[in-house]
mmCIF file of C-alpha atoms in Angstrom:
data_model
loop_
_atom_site.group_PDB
_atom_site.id
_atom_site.type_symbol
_atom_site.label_atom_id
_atom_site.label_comp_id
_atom_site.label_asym_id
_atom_site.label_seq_id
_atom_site.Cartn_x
_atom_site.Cartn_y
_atom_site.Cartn_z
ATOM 1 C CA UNK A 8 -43.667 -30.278 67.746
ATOM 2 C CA UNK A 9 -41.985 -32.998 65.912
ATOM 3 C CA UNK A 10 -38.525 -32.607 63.748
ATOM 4 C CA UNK A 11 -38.277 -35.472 61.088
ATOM 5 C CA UNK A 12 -34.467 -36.295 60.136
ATOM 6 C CA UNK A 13 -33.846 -38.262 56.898
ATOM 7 C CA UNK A 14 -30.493 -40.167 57.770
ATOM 8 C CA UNK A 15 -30.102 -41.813 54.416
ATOM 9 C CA UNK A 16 -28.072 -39.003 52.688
ATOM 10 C CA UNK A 17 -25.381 -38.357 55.059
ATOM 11 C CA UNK A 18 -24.583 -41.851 56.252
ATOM 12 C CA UNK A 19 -21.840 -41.950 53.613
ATOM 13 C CA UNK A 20 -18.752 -41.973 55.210
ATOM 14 C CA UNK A 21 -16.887 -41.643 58.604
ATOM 15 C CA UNK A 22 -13.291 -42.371 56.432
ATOM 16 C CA UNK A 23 -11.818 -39.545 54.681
ATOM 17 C CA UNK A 24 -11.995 -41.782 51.308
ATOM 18 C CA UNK A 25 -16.040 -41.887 51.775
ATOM 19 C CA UNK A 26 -16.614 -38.470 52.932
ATOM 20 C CA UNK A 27 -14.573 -37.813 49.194
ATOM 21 C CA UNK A 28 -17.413 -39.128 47.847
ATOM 22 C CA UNK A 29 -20.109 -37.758 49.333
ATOM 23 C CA UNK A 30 -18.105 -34.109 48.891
ATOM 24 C CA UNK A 31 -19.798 -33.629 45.572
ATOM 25 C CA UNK A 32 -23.516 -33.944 46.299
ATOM 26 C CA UNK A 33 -23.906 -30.423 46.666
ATOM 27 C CA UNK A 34 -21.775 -29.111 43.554
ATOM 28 C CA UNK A 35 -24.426 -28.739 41.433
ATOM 29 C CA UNK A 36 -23.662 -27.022 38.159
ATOM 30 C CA UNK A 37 -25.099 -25.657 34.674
ATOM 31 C CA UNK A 38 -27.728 -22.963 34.086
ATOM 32 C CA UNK A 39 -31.282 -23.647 34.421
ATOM 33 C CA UNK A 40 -34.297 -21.727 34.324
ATOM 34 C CA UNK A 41 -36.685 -21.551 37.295
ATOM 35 C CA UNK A 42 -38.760 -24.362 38.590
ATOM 36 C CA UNK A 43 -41.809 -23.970 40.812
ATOM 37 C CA UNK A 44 -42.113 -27.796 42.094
ATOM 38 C CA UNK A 45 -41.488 -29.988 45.141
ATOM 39 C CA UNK A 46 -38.132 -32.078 45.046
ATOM 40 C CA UNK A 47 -40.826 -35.313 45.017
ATOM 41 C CA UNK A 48 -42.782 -34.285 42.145
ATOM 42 C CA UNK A 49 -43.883 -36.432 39.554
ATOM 43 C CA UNK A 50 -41.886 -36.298 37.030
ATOM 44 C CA UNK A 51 -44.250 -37.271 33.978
ATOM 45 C CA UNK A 52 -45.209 -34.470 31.682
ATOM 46 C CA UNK A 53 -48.786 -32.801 31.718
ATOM 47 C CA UNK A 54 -51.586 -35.117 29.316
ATOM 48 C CA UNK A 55 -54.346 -34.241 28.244
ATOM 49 C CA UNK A 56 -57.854 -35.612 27.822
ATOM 50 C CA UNK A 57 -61.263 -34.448 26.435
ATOM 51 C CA UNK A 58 -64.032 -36.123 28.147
ATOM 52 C CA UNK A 59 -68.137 -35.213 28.225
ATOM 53 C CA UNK A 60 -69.064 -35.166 31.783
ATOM 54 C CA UNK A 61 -71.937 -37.360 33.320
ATOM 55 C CA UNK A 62 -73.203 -39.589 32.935
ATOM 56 C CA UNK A 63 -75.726 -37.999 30.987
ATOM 57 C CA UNK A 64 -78.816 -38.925 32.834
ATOM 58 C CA UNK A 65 -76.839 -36.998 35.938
ATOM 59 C CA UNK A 66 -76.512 -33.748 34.305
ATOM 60 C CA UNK A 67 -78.685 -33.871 31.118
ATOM 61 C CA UNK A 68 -78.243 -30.948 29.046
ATOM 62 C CA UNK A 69 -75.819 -29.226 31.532
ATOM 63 C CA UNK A 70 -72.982 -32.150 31.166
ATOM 64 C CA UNK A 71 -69.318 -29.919 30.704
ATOM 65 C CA UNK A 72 -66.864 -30.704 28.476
ATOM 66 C CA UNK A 73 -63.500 -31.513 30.862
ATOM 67 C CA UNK A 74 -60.431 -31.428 29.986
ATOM 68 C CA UNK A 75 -58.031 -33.203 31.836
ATOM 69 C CA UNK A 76 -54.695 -31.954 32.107
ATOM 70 C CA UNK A 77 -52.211 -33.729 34.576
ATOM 71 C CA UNK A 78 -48.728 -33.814 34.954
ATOM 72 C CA UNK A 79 -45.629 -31.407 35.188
ATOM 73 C CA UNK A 80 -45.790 -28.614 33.605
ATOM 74 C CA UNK A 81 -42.446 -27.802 30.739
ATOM 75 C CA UNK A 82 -41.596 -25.784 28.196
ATOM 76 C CA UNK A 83 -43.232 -27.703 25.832
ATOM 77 C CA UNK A 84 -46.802 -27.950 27.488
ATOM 78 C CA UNK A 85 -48.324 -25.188 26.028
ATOM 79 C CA UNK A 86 -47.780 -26.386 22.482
ATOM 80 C CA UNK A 87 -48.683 -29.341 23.442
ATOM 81 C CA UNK A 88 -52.007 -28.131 24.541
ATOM 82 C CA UNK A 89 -52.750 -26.147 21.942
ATOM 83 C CA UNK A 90 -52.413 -29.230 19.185
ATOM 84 C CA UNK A 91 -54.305 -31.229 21.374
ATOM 85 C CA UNK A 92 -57.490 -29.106 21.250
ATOM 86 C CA UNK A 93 -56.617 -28.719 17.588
ATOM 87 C CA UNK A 94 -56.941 -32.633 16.807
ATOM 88 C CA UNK A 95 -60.317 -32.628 19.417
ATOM 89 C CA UNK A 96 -61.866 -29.138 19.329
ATOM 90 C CA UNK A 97 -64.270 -27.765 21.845
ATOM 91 C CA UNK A 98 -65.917 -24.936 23.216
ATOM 92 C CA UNK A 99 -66.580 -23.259 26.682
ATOM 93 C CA UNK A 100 -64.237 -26.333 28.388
ATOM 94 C CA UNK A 101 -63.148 -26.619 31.870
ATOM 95 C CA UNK A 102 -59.454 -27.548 32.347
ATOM 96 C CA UNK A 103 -59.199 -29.730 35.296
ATOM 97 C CA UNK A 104 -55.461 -29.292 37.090
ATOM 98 C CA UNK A 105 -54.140 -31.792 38.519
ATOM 99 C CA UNK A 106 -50.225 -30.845 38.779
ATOM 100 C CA UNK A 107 -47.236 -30.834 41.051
ATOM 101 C CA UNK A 108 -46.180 -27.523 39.102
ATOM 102 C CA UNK A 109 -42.746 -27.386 36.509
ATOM 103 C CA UNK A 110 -41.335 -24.695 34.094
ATOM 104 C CA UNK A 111 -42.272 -21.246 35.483
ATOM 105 C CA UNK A 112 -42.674 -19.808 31.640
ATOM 106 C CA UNK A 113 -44.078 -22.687 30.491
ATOM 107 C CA UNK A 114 -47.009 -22.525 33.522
ATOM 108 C CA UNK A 115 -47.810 -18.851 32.078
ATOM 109 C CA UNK A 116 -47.537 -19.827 28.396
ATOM 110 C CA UNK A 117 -50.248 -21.986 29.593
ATOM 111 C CA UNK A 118 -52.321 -20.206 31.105
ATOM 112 C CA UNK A 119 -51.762 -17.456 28.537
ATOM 113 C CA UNK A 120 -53.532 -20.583 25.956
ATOM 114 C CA UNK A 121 -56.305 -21.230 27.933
ATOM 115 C CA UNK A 122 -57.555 -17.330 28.577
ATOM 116 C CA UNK A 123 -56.963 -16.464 24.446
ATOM 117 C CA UNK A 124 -59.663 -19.400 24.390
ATOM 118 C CA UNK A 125 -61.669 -18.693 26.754
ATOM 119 C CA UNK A 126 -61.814 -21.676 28.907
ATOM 120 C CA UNK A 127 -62.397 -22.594 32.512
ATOM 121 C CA UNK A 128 -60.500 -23.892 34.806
ATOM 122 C CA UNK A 129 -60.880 -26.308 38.092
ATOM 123 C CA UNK A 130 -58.891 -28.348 40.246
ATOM 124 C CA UNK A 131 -59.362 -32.175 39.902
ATOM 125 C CA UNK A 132 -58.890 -35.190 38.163
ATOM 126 C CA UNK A 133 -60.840 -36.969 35.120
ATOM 127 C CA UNK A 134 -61.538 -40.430 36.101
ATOM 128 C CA UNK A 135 -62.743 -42.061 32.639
ATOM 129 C CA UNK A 136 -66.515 -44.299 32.764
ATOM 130 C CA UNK A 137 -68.621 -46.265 30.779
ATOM 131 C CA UNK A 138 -72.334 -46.870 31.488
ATOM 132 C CA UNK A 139 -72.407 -50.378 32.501
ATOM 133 C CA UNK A 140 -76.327 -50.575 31.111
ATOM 134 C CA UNK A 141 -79.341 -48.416 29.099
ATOM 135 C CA UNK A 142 -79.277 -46.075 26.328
ATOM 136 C CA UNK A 143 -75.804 -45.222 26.615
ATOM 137 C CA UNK A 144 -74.484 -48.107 27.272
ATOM 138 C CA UNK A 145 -70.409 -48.634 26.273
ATOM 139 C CA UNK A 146 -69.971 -44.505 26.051
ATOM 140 C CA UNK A 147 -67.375 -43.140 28.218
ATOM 141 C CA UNK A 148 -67.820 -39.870 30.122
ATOM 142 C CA UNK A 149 -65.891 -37.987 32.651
ATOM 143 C CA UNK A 150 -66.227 -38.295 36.557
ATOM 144 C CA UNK A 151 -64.579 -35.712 38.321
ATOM 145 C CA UNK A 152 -62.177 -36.152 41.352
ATOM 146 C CA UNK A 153 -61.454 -33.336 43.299
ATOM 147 C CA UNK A 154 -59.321 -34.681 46.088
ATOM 148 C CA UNK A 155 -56.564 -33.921 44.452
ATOM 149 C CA UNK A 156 -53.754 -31.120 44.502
ATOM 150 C CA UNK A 157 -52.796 -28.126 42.237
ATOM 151 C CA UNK A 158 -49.083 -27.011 43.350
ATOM 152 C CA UNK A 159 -46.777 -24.347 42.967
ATOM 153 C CA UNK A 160 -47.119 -23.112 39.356
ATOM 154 C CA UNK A 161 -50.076 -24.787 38.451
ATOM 155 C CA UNK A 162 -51.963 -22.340 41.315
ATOM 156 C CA UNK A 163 -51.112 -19.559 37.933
ATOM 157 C CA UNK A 164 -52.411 -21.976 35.672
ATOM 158 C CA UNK A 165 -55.709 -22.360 37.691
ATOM 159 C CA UNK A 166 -55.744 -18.297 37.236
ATOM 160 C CA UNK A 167 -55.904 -18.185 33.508
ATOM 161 C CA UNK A 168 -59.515 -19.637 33.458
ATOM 162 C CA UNK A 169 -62.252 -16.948 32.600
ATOM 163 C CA UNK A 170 -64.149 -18.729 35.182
ATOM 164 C CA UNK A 171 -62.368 -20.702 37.907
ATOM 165 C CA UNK A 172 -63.221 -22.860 41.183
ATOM 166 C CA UNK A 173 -61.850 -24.816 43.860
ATOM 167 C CA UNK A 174 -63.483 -27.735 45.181
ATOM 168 C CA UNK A 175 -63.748 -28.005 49.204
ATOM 169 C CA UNK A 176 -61.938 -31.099 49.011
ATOM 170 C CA UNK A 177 -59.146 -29.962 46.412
ATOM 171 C CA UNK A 178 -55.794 -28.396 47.780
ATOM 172 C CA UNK A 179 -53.616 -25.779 46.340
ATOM 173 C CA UNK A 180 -50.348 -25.436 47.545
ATOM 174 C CA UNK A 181 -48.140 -22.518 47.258
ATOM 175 C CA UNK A 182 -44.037 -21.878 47.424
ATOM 176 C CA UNK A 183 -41.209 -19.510 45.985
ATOM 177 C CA UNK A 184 -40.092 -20.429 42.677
ATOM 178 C CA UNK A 185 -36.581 -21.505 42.955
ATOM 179 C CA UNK A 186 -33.492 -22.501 40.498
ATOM 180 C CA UNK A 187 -34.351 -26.282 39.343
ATOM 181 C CA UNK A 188 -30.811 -27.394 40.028
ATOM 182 C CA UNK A 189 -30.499 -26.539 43.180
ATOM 183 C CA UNK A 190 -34.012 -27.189 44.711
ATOM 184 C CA UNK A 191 -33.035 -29.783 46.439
ATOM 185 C CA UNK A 192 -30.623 -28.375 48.523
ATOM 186 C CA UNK A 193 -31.335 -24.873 48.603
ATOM 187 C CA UNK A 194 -29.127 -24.005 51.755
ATOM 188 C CA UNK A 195 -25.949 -25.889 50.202
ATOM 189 C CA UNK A 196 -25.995 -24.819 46.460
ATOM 190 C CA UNK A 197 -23.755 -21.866 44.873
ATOM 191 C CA UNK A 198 -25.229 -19.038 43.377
ATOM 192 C CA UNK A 199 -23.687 -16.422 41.063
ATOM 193 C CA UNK A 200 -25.704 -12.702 40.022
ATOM 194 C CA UNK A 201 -26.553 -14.536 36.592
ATOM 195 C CA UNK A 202 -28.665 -16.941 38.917
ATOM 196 C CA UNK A 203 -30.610 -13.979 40.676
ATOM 197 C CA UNK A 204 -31.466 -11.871 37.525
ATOM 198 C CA UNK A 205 -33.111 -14.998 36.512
ATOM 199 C CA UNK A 206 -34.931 -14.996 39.272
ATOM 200 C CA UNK A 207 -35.516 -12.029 39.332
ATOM 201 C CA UNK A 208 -36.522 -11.384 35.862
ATOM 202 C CA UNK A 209 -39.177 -14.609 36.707
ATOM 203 C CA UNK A 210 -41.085 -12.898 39.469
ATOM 204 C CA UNK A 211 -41.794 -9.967 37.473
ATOM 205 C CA UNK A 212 -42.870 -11.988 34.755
ATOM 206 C CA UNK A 213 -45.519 -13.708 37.494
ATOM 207 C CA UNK A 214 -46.628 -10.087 38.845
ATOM 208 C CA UNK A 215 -47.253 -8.926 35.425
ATOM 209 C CA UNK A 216 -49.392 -12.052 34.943
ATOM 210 C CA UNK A 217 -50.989 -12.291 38.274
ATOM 211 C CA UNK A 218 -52.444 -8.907 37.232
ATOM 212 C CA UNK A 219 -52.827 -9.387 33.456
ATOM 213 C CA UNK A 220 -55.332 -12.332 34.464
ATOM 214 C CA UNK A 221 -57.612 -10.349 37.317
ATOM 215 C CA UNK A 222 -55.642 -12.029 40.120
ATOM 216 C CA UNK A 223 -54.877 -9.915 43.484
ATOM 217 C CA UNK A 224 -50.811 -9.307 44.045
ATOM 218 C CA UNK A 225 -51.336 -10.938 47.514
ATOM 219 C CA UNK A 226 -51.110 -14.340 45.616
ATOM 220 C CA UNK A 227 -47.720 -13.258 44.429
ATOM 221 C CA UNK A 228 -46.763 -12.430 48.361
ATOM 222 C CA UNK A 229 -48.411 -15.551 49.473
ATOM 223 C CA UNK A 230 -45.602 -17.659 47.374
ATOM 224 C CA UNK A 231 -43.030 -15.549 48.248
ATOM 225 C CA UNK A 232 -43.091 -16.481 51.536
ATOM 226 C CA UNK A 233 -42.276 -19.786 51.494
ATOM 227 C CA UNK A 234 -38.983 -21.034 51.185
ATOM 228 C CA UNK A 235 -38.073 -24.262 49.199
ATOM 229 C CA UNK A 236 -37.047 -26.156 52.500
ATOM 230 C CA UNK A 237 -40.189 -25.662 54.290
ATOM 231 C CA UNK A 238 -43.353 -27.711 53.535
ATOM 232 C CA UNK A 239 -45.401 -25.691 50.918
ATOM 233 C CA UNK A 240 -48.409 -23.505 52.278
ATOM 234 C CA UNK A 241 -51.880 -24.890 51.510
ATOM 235 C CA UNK A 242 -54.330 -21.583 50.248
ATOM 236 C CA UNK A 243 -57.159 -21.255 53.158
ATOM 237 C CA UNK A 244 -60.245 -20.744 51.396
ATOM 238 C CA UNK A 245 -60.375 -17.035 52.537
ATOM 239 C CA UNK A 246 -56.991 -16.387 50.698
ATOM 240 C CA UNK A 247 -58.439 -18.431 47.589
ATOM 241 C CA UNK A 248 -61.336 -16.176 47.129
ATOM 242 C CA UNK A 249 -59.191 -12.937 48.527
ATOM 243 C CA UNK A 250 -56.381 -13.753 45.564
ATOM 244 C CA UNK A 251 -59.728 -14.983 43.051
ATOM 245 C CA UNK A 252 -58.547 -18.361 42.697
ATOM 246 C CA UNK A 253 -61.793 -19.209 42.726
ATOM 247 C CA UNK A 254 -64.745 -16.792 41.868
ATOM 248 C CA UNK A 255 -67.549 -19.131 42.849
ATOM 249 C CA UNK A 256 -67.986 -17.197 46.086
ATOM 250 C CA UNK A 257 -68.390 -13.952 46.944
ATOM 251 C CA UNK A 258 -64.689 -12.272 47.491
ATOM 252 C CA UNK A 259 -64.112 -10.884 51.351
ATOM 253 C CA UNK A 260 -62.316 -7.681 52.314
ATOM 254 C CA UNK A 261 -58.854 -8.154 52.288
ATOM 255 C CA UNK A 262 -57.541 -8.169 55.809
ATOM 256 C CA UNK A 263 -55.779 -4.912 57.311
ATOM 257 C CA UNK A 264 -52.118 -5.174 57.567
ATOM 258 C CA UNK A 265 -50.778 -4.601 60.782
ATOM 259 C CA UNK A 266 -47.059 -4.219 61.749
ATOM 260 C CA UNK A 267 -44.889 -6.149 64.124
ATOM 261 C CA UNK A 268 -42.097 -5.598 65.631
ATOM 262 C CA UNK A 269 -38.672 -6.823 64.377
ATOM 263 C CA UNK A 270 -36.865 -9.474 65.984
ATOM 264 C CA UNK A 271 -33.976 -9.034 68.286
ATOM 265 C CA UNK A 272 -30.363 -9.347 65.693
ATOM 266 C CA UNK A 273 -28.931 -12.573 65.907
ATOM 267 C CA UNK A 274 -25.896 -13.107 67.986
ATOM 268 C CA UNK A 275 -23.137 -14.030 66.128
ATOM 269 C CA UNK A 276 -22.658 -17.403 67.703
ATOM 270 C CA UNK A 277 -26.149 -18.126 66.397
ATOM 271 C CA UNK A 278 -25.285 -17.648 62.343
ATOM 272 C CA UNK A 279 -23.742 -20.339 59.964
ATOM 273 C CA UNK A 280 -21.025 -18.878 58.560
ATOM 274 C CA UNK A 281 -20.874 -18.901 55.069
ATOM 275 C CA UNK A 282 -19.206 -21.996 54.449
ATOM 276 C CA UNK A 283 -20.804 -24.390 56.951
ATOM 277 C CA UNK A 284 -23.926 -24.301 54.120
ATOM 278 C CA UNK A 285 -23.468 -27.572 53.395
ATOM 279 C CA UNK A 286 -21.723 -30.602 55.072
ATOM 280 C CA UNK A 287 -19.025 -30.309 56.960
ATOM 281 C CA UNK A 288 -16.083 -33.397 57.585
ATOM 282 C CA UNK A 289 -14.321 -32.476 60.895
ATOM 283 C CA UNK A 290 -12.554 -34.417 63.646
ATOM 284 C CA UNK A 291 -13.334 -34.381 67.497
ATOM 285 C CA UNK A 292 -11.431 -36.216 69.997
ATOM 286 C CA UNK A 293 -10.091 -38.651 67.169
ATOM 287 C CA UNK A 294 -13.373 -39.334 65.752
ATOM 288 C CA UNK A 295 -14.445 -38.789 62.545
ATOM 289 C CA UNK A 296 -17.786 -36.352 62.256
ATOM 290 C CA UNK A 297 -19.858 -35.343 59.649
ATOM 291 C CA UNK A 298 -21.678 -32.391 60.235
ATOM 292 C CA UNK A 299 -24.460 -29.903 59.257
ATOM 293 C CA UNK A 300 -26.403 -26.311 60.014
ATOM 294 C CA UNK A 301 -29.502 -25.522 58.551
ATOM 295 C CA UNK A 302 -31.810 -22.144 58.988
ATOM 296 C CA UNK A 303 -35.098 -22.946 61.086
ATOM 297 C CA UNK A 304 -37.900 -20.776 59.055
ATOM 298 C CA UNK A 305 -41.500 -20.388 59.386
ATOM 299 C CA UNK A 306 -42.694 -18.778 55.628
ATOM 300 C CA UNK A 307 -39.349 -17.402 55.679
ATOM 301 C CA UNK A 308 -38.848 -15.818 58.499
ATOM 302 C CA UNK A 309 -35.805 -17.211 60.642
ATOM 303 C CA UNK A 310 -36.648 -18.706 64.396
ATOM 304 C CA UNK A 311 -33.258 -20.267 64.677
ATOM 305 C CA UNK A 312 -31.370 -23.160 63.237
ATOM 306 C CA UNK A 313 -30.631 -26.862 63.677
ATOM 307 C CA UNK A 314 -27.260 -28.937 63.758
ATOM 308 C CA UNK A 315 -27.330 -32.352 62.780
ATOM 309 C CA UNK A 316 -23.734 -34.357 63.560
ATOM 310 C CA UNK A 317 -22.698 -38.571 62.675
ATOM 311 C CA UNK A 318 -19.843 -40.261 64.162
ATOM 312 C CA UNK A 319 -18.691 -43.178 64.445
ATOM 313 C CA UNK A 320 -19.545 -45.438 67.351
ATOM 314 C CA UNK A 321 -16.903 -48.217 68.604
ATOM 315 C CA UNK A 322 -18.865 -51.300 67.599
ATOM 316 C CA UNK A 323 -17.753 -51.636 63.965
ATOM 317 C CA UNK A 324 -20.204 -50.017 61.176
ATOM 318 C CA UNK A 325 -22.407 -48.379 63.661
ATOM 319 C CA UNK A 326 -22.954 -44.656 64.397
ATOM 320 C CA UNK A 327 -24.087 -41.992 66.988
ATOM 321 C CA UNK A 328 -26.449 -38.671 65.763
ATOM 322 C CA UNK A 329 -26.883 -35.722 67.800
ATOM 323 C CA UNK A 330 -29.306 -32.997 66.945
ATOM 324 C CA UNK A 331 -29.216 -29.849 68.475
ATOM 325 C CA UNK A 332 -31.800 -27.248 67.779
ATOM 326 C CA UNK A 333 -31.389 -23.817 69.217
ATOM 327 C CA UNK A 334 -34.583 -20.555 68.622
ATOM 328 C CA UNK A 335 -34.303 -17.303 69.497
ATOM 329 C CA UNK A 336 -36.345 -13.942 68.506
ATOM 330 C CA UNK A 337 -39.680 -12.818 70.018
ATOM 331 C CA UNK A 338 -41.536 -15.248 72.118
ATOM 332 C CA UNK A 339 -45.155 -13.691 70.953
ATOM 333 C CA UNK A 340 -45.636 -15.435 67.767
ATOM 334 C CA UNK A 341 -47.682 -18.646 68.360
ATOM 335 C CA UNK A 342 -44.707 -20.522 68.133
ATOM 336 C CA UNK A 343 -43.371 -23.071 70.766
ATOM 337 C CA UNK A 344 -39.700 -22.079 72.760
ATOM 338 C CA UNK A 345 -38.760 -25.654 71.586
ATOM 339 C CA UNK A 346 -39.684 -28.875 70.692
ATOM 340 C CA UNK A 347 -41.223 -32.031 72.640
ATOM 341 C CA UNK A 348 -39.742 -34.646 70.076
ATOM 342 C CA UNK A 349 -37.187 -35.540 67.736
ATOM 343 C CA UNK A 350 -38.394 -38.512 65.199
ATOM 344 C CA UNK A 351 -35.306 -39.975 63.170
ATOM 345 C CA UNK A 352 -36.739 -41.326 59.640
ATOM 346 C CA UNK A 353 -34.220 -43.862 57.747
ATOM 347 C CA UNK A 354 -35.017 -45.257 54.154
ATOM 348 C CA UNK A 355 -38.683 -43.846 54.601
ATOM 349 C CA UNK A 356 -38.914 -45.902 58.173
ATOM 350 C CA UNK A 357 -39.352 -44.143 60.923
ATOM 351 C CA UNK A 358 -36.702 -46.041 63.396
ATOM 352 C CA UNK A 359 -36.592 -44.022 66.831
ATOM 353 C CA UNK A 360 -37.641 -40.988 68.799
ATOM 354 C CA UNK A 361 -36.117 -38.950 71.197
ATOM 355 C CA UNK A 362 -37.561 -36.687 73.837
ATOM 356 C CA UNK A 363 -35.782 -33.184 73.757
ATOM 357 C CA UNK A 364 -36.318 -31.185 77.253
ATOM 358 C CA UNK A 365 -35.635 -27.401 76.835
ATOM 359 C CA UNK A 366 -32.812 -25.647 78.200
ATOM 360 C CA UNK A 367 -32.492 -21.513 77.714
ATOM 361 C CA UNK A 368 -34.045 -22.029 74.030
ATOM 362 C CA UNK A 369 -32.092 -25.450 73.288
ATOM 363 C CA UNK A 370 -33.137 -28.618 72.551
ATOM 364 C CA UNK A 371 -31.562 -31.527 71.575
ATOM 365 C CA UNK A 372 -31.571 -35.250 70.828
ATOM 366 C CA UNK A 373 -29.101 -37.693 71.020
ATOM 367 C CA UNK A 374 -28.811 -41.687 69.282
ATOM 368 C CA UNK A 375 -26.137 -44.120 69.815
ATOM 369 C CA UNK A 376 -25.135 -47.143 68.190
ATOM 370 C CA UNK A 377 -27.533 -46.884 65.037
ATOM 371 C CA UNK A 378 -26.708 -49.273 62.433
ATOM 372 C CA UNK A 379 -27.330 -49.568 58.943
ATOM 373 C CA UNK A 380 -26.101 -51.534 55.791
ATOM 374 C CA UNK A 381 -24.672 -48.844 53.855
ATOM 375 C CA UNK A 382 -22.863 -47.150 57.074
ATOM 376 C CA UNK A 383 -19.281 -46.645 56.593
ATOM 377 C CA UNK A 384 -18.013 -46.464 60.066
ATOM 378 C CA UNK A 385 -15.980 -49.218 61.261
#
């Protein structure tokens, strides 16, 4: 198993001065409703195209109308959507997702459009042609793409269509929906009871939907297990037809659920305390060190956490990183004891591994002398 470490954040300081600085990346402030996307979506908002598909001598008289929609989902989409097919009207349409998710409301709003009309829905994208010779030469048409993703609220979008499929080669990805604001460090941010009823308030907006458009609750579940640190969890094709995602198949009986036993509590030693969240500026034997926790999770569910910690080296504006992973809880869950590898990843480059042998549950990794250009040591 391989842990990947992104160094560029938290190289910021190993002076008091710089670690001022870098203080403030987690204070994240204001209200904002809830977002259901990946820190590296796309940022452009959701387009849309109308597009026969073909070419015609493909499909003759059984060509769809497509319409492409892809891009974040906002606020504003479903408006947006709904003037669109007013300036180029059709009938019986497929919407073809293509989306990194967005505005949780918005995403229903939607899909709310596209069941009123009666629409249905796919996962792809419109890739525009023209016949380069005959009859039809010079008319464009609509190629479908279906290696392509449909993420976090989009998978709700995909629900609203009176008839709905998932190509084998299409993905959709699935997470909890989470405050936009503080996606992107979950672990780190503040949170105050306004925050949760929001929240809240959201998920019962997306059960009431789920159900209101013939979907199974387990979809709901399914997204609720995954927190926004962990890699989002791509639908098996069981669990697409088992949630009706996609209808094109026949659905399977749900599978029986079975208890497990709970974990052994965690020993006190093993918990961050409430204010080692975020990162930490401490000294050690005279040297600077800036310093981290995090939760290790699988869909939620804690295995044990991992502490990341920079210092200064002696050669001047270099460093030393230690990472230290410790697991505990029942050993019957698939799941290794610990991991083979550490990779460190810098500016998107992957620059060094370490091995990690196990001791008692432990592992840990160790580099020395790492330099970089925007390193403040020295």
């Amino acid at each position: 198993m391989f842990r990947s470490l992104v160094g560029g954040l938290v190289l910021a300081a190993c002076t008091l001065s710089g670690f001022a600085e870098l203080s403030g990346f987690a204070e994240l402030s204001g209200f904002a409703e809830t977002v259901d996307a990946p820190s590296n979506a796309r940022t452009l908002p959701m387009t849309f195209a109308l597009l026969n598909e073909g070419p015609a001598d493909s499909c003759g008289t059984k060509c769809r109308q497509l319409v492409a929609a892809s891009g974040m989902i906002t606020a504003d989409t479903s408006r947006q959507f709904l003037a669109f097919l007013r300036d180029n009207p059709t009938q019986g349409a497929t919407v073809v997702l293509e989306s990194d998710g967005g505005s949780v409301l918005g995403a229903l709003e939607l899909g709310r459009a596209i069941r009123r009309l009666g629409l249905a829905t796919t996962v792809g994208r419109v890739i525009e042609r023209r016949p380069k010779s005959g009859a039809k030469y010079g008319e464009k048409y609509g190629e479908l793409n279906s290696r392509v993703d449909c993420q976090s609220m989009c998978t709700f979008v995909l629900l609203a269509g009176v008839k709905r499929s998932v190509p084998l080669d299409a993905q959709v990805l699935v997470h909890q929906i989470w405050l936009g604001d503080r996606r992107e460090d979950a672990v780190a941010a503040n949170y105050s009871a306004e925050d949760l009823v929001v929240v809240q308030r959201d998920i019962g907006s997306i059960m009431q939907y789920t159900v209101e458009m013939g979907g199974d609750i387990e979809l709901v579940q399914l997204s609720l297990k995954v927190p926004p640190w962990e890699p989002m969890r791509v639908l098996s094709r069981d669990e697409l037809r088992r949630t009706r995602l996609d209808l094109s198949e026949q659905v399977t009986e749900k599978p029986t659920a079975t208890k497990t036993a709970a974990g052994p509590a965690m020993a006190q030693d093993l918990r961050s305390a409430a204010n080692e969240r975020g990162w930490m500026f401490e000294s050690r034997a005279g040297r600077s060190v800036l310093r981290r926790t995090h939760p290790l999770t699988v869909e939620g569910e804690r295995i044990g956490s991992f502490d990341l910690a920079f210092t200064c080296a002696e050669a001047s504006g270099s460093y030393n990183l230690t990472y230290k992973e410790v697991r505990y809880g029942p050993a019957d869950r698939d799941l290794p004891r610990s991991i083979a590898q550490v990779e460190l990843i810098i500016e998107n480059q992957v620059r060094s591994s370490r091995s990690a042998p196990p001791s008692a549950g432990c592992s840990a990794a160790n580099w020395n002398r790492l330099r970089a250009p925007w390193s403040r040591c020295g």
